[in-house]
PDB file of C-alpha atoms in Angstrom:
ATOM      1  CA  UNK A  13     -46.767  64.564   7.904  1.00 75.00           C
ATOM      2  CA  UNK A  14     -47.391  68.163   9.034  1.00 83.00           C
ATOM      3  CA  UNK A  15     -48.551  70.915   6.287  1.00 87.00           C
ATOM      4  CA  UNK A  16     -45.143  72.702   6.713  1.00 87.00           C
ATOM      5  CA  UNK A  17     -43.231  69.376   6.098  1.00 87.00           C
ATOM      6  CA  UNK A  18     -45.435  68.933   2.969  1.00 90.00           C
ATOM      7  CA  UNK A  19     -45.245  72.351   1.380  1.00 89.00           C
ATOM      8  CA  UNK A  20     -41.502  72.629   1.634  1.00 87.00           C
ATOM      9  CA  UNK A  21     -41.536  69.694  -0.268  1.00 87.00           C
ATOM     10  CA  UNK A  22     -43.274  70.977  -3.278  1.00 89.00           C
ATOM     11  CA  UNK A  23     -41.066  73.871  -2.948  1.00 86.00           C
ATOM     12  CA  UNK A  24     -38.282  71.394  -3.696  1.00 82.00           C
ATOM     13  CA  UNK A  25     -39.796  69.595  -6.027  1.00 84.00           C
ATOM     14  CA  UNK A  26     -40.824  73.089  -8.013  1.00 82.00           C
ATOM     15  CA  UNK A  27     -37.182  74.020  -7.671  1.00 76.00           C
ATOM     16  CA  UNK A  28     -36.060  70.466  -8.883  1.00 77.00           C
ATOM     17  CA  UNK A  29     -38.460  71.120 -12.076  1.00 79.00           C
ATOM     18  CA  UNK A  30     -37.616  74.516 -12.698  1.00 69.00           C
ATOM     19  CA  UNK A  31     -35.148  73.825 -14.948  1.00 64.00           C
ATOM     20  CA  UNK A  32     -34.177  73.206 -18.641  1.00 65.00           C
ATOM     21  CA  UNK A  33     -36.228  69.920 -20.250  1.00 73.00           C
ATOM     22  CA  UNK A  34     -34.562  66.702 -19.693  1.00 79.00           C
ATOM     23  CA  UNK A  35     -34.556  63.369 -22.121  1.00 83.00           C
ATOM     24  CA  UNK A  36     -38.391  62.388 -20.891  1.00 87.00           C
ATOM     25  CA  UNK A  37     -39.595  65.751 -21.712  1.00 86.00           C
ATOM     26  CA  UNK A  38     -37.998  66.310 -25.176  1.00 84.00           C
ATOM     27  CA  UNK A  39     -39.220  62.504 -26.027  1.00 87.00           C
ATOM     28  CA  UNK A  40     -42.752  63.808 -24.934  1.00 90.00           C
ATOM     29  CA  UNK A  41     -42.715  66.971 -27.242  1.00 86.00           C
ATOM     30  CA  UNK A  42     -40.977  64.766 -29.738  1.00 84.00           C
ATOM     31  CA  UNK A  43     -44.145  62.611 -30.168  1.00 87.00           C
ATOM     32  CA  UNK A  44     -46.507  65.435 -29.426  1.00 87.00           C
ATOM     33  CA  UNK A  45     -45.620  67.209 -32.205  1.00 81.00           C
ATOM     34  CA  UNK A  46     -45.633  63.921 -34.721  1.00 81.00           C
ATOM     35  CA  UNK A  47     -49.482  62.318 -32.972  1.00 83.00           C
ATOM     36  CA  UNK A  48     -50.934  64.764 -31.427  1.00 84.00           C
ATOM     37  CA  UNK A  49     -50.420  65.496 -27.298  1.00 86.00           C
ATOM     38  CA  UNK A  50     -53.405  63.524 -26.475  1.00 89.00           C
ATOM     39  CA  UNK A  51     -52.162  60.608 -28.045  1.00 88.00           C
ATOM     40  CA  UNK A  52     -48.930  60.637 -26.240  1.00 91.00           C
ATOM     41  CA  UNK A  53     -49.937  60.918 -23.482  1.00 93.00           C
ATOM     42  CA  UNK A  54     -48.928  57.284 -23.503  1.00 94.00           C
ATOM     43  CA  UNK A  55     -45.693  58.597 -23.336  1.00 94.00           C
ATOM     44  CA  UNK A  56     -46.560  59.923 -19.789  1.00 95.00           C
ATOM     45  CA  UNK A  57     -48.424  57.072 -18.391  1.00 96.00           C
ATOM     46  CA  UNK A  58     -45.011  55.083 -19.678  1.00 94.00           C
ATOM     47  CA  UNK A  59     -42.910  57.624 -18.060  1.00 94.00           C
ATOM     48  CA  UNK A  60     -44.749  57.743 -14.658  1.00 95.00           C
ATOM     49  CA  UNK A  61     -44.515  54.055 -14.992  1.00 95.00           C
ATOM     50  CA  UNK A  62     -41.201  53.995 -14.531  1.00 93.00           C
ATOM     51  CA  UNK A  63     -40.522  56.577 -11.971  1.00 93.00           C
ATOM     52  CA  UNK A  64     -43.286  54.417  -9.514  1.00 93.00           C
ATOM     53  CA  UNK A  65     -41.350  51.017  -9.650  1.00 92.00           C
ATOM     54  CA  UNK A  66     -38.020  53.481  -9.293  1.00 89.00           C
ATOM     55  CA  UNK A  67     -39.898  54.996  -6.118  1.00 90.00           C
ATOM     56  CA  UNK A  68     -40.515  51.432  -4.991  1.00 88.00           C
ATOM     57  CA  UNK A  69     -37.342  50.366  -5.597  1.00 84.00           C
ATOM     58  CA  UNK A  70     -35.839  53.017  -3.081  1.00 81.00           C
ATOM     59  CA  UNK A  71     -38.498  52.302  -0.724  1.00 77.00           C
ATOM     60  CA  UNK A  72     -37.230  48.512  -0.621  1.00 77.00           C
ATOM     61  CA  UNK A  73     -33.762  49.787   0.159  1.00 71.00           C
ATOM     62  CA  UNK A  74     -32.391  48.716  -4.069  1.00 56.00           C
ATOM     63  CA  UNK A  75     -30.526  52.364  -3.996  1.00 57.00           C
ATOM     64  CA  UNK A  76     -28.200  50.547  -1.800  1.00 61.00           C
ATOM     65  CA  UNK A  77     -27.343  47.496  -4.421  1.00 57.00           C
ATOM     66  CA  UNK A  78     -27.727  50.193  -7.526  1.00 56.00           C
ATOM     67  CA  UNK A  79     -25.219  52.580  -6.392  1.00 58.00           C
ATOM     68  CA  UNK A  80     -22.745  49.824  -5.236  1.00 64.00           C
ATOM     69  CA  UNK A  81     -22.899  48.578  -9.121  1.00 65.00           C
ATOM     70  CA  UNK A  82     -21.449  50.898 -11.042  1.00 63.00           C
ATOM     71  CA  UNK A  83     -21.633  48.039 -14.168  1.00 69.00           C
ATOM     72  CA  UNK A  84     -25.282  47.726 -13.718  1.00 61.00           C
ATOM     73  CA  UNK A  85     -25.926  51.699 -13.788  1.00 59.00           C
ATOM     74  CA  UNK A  86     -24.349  52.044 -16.790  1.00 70.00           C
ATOM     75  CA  UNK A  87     -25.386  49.197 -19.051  1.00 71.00           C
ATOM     76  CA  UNK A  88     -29.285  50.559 -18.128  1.00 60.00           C
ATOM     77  CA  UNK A  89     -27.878  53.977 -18.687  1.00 64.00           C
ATOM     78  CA  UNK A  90     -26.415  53.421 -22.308  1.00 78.00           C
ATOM     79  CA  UNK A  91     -29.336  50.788 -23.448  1.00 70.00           C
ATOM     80  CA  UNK A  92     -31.332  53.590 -23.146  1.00 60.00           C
ATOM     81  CA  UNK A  93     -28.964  56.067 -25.125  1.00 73.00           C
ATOM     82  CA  UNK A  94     -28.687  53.507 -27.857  1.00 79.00           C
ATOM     83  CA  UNK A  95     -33.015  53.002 -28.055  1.00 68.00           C
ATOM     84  CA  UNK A  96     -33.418  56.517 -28.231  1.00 65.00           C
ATOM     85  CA  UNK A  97     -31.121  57.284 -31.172  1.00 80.00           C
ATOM     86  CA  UNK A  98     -32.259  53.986 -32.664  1.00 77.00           C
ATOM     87  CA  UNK A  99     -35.963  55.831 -32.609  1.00 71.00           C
ATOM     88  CA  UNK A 100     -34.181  59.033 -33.677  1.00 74.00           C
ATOM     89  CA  UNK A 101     -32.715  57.728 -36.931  1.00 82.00           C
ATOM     90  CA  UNK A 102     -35.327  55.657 -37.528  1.00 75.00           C
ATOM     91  CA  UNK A 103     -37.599  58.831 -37.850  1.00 70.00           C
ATOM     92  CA  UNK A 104     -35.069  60.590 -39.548  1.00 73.00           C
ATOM     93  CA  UNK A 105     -35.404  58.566 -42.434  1.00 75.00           C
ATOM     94  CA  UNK A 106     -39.331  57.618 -41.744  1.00 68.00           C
ATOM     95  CA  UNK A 107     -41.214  59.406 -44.900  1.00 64.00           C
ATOM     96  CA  UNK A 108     -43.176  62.524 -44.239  1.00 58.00           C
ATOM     97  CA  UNK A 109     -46.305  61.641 -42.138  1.00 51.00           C
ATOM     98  CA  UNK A 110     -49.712  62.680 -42.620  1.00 50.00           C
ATOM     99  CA  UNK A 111     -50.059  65.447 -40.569  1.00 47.00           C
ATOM    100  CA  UNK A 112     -53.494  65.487 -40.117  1.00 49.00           C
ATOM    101  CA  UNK A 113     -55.674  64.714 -37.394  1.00 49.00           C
ATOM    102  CA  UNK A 114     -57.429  62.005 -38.273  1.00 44.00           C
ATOM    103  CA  UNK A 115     -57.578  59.990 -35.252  1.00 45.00           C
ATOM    104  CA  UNK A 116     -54.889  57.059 -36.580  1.00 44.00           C
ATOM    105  CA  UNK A 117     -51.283  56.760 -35.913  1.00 51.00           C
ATOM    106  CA  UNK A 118     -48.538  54.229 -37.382  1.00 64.00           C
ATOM    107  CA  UNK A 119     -47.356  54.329 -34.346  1.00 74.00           C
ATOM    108  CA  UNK A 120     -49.311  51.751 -31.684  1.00 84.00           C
ATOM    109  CA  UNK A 121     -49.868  53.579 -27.961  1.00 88.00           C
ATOM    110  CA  UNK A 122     -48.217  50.426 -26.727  1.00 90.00           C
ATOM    111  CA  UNK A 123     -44.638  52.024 -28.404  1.00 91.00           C
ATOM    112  CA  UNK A 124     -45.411  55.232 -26.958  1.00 93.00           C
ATOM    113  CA  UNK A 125     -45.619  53.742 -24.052  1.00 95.00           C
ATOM    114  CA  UNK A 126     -43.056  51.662 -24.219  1.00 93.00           C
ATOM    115  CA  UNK A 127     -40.512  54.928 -25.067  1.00 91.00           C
ATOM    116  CA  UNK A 128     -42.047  57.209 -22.355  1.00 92.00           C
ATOM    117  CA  UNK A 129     -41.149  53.906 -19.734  1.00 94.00           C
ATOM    118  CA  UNK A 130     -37.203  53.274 -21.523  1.00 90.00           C
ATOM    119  CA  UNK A 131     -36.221  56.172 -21.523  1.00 87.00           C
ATOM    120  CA  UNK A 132     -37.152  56.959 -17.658  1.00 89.00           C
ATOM    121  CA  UNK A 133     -35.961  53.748 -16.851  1.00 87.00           C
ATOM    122  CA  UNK A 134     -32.593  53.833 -18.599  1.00 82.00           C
ATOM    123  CA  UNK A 135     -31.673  56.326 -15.988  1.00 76.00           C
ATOM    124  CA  UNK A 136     -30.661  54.319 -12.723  1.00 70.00           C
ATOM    125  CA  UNK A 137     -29.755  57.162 -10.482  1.00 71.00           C
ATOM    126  CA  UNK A 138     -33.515  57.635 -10.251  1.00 79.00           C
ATOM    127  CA  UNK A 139     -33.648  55.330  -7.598  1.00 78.00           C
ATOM    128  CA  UNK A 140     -30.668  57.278  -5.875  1.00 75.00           C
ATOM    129  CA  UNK A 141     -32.588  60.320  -6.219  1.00 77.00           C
ATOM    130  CA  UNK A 142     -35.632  59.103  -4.469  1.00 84.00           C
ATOM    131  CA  UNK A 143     -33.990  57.714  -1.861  1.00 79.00           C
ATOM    132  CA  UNK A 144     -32.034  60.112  -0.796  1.00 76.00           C
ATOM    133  CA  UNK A 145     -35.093  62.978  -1.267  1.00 80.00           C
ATOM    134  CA  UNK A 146     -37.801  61.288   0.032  1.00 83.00           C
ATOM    135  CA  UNK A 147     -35.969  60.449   3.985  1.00 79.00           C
ATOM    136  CA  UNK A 148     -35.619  64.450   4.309  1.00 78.00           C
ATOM    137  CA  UNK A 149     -39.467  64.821   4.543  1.00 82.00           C
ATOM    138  CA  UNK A 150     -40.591  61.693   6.288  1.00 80.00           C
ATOM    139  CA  UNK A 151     -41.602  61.307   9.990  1.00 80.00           C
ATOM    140  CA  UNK A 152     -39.312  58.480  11.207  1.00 74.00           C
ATOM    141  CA  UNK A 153     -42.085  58.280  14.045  1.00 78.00           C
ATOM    142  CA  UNK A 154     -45.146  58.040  11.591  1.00 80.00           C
ATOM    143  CA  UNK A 155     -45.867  54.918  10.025  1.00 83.00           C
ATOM    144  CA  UNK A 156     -43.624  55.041   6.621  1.00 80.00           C
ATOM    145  CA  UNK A 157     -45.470  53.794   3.646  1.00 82.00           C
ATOM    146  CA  UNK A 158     -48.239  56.571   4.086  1.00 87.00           C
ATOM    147  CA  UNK A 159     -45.369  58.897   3.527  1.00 86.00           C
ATOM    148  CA  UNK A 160     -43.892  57.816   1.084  1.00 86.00           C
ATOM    149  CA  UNK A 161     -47.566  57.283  -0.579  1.00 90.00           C
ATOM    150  CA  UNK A 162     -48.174  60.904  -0.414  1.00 92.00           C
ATOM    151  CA  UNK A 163     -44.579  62.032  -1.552  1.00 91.00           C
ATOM    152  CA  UNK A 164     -44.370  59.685  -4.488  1.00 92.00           C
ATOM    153  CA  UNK A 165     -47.816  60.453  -6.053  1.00 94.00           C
ATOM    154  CA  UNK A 166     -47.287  64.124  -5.329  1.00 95.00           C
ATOM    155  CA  UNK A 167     -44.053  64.052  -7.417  1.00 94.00           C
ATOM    156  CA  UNK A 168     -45.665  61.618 -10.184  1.00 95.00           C
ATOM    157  CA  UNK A 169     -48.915  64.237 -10.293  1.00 95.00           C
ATOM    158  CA  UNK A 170     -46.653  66.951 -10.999  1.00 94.00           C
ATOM    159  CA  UNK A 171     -44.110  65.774 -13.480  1.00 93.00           C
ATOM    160  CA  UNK A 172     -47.471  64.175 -15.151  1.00 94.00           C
ATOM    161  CA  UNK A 173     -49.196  67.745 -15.439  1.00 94.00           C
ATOM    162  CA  UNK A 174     -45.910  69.726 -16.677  1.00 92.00           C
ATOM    163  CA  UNK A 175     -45.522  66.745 -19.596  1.00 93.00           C
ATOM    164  CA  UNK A 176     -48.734  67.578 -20.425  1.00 94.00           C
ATOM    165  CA  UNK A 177     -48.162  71.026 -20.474  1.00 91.00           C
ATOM    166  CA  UNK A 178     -44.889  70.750 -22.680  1.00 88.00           C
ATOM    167  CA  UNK A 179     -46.835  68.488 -25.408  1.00 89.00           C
ATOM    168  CA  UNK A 180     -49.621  70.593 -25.706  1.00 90.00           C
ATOM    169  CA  UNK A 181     -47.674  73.365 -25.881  1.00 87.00           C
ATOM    170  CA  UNK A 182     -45.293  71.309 -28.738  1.00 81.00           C
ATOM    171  CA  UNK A 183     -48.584  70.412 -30.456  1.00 81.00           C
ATOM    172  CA  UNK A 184     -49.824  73.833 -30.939  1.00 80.00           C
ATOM    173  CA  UNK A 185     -46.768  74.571 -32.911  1.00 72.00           C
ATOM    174  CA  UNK A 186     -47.818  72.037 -35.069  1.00 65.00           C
ATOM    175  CA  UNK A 187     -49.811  74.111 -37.864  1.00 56.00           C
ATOM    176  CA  UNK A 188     -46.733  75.931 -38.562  1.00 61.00           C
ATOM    177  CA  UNK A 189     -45.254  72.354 -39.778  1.00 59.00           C
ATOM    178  CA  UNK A 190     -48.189  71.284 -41.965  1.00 54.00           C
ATOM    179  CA  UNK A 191     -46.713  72.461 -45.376  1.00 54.00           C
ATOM    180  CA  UNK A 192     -43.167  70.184 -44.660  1.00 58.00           C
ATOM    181  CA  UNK A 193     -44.103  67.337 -43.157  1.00 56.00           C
ATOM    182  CA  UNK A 194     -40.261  66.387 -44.326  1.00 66.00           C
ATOM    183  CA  UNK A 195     -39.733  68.719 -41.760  1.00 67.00           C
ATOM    184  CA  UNK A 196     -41.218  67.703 -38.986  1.00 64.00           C
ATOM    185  CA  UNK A 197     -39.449  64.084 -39.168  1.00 67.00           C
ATOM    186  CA  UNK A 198     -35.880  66.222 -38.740  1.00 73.00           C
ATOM    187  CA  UNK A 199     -36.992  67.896 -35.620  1.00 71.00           C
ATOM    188  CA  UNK A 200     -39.131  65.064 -34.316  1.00 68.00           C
ATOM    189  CA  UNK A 201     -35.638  62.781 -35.006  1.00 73.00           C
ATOM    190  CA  UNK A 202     -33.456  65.359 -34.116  1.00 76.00           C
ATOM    191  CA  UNK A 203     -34.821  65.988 -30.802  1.00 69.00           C
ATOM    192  CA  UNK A 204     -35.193  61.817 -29.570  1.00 66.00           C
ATOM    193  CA  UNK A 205     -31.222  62.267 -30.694  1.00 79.00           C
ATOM    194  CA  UNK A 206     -31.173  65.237 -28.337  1.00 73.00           C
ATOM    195  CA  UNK A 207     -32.962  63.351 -25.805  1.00 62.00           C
ATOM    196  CA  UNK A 208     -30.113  60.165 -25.717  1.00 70.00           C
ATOM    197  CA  UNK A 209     -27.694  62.735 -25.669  1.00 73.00           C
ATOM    198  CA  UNK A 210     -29.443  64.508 -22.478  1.00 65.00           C
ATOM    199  CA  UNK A 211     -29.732  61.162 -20.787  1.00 57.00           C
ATOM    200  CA  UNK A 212     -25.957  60.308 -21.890  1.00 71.00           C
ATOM    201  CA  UNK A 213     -24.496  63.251 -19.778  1.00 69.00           C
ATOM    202  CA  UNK A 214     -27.086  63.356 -17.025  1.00 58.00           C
ATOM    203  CA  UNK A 215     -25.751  62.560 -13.209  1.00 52.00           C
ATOM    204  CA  UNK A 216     -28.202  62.685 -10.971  1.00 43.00           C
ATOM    205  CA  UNK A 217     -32.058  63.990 -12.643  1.00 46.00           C
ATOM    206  CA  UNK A 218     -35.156  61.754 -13.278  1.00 48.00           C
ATOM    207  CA  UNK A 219     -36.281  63.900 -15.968  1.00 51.00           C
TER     208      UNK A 219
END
């Protein structure tokens, strides 16, 4: 892979990003702003997750089965939407949570984990997406995998710093919220909801 092939890949993948926050990121200022962006960052490593074995899977040639199955795309698809309002309500009516740092959570890093990797999974046309990025930058003449190696972990570095970025910057909203706690479960709640309805009407975006 020459340096021109590689850098007009991040160009697309910079364009691909530059735009509004999709279901993963609101869930990752969602929980950001209720334990801290350090904390969920097992939201990331869930959501990264996810986008790897959806990398693999279009490496393996799945995007072919996937987008033949309309049924299958959308029973992932609305799983997820119905997990991520489940979560939504759920905190909704949760009772106002400590909101200070104390190094404890009610909520395990295993869930956190576990709703970074649904909700990137629930979206099928991932695998489309890779599939039909990735070919545009590879070498048919270069050994493959290597390739795809250094395209995939590119894309995961990135979409791993800017979730970082976006919780952080959620968290440091956070003082404003410490005299309602109440509060901060309607926006926490309300956004997961926003998130199932961003990954109800999405086509074609891993976000």
């Amino acid at each position: 892979m020459t340096l021109d092939i590689y850098l007009a890949y991040l160009a697309v993948v910079a364009i691909f990003f530059a735009t509004p926050p999709g279901p993963s990121q609101v869930l990752m200022i969602s929980n950001s702003l209720r334990h801290g962006w350090k904390r969920s960052t097992a939201t990331i490593a869930g959501d990264l997750t996810a986008n790897s074995l959806q990398m693999m899977a279009a490496g393996f040639g799945l995007a072919v089965l996937i987008s033949n199955s309309a049924a299958t795309m959308n029973v992932i698809k609305w799983l997820g939407v119905a997990y991520l309002v489940y979560i939504g309500i759920k905190t909704l009516r949760a009772p106002p949570p400590s909101l200070e740092r104390d190094g404890t959570s009610r909520t395990s890093a295993r869930r956190l984990f576990f709703q970074g990797f649904a909700t990137s999974a629930s979206n099928p046309k991932a695998v489309l997406f890779f599939a039909a990025l990735f070919p545009q930058f590879i070498d048919p003449l270069l050994p493959i995998w290597p390739q795809l190696l250094i395209l995939g972990s590119t894309y995961l570095i990135i979409d791993g710093v800017l979730l970082v970025v976006w919780g952080a910057g959620a968290e440091r909203a956070l003082g404003k919220l410490r005299q309602n706690a109440r509060l901060l479960n309607r926006i926490s709640g309300g956004m997961m909801i926003g998130a199932a309805g961003l990954l109800a009407t999405k086509n074609m975006d891993v976000h």
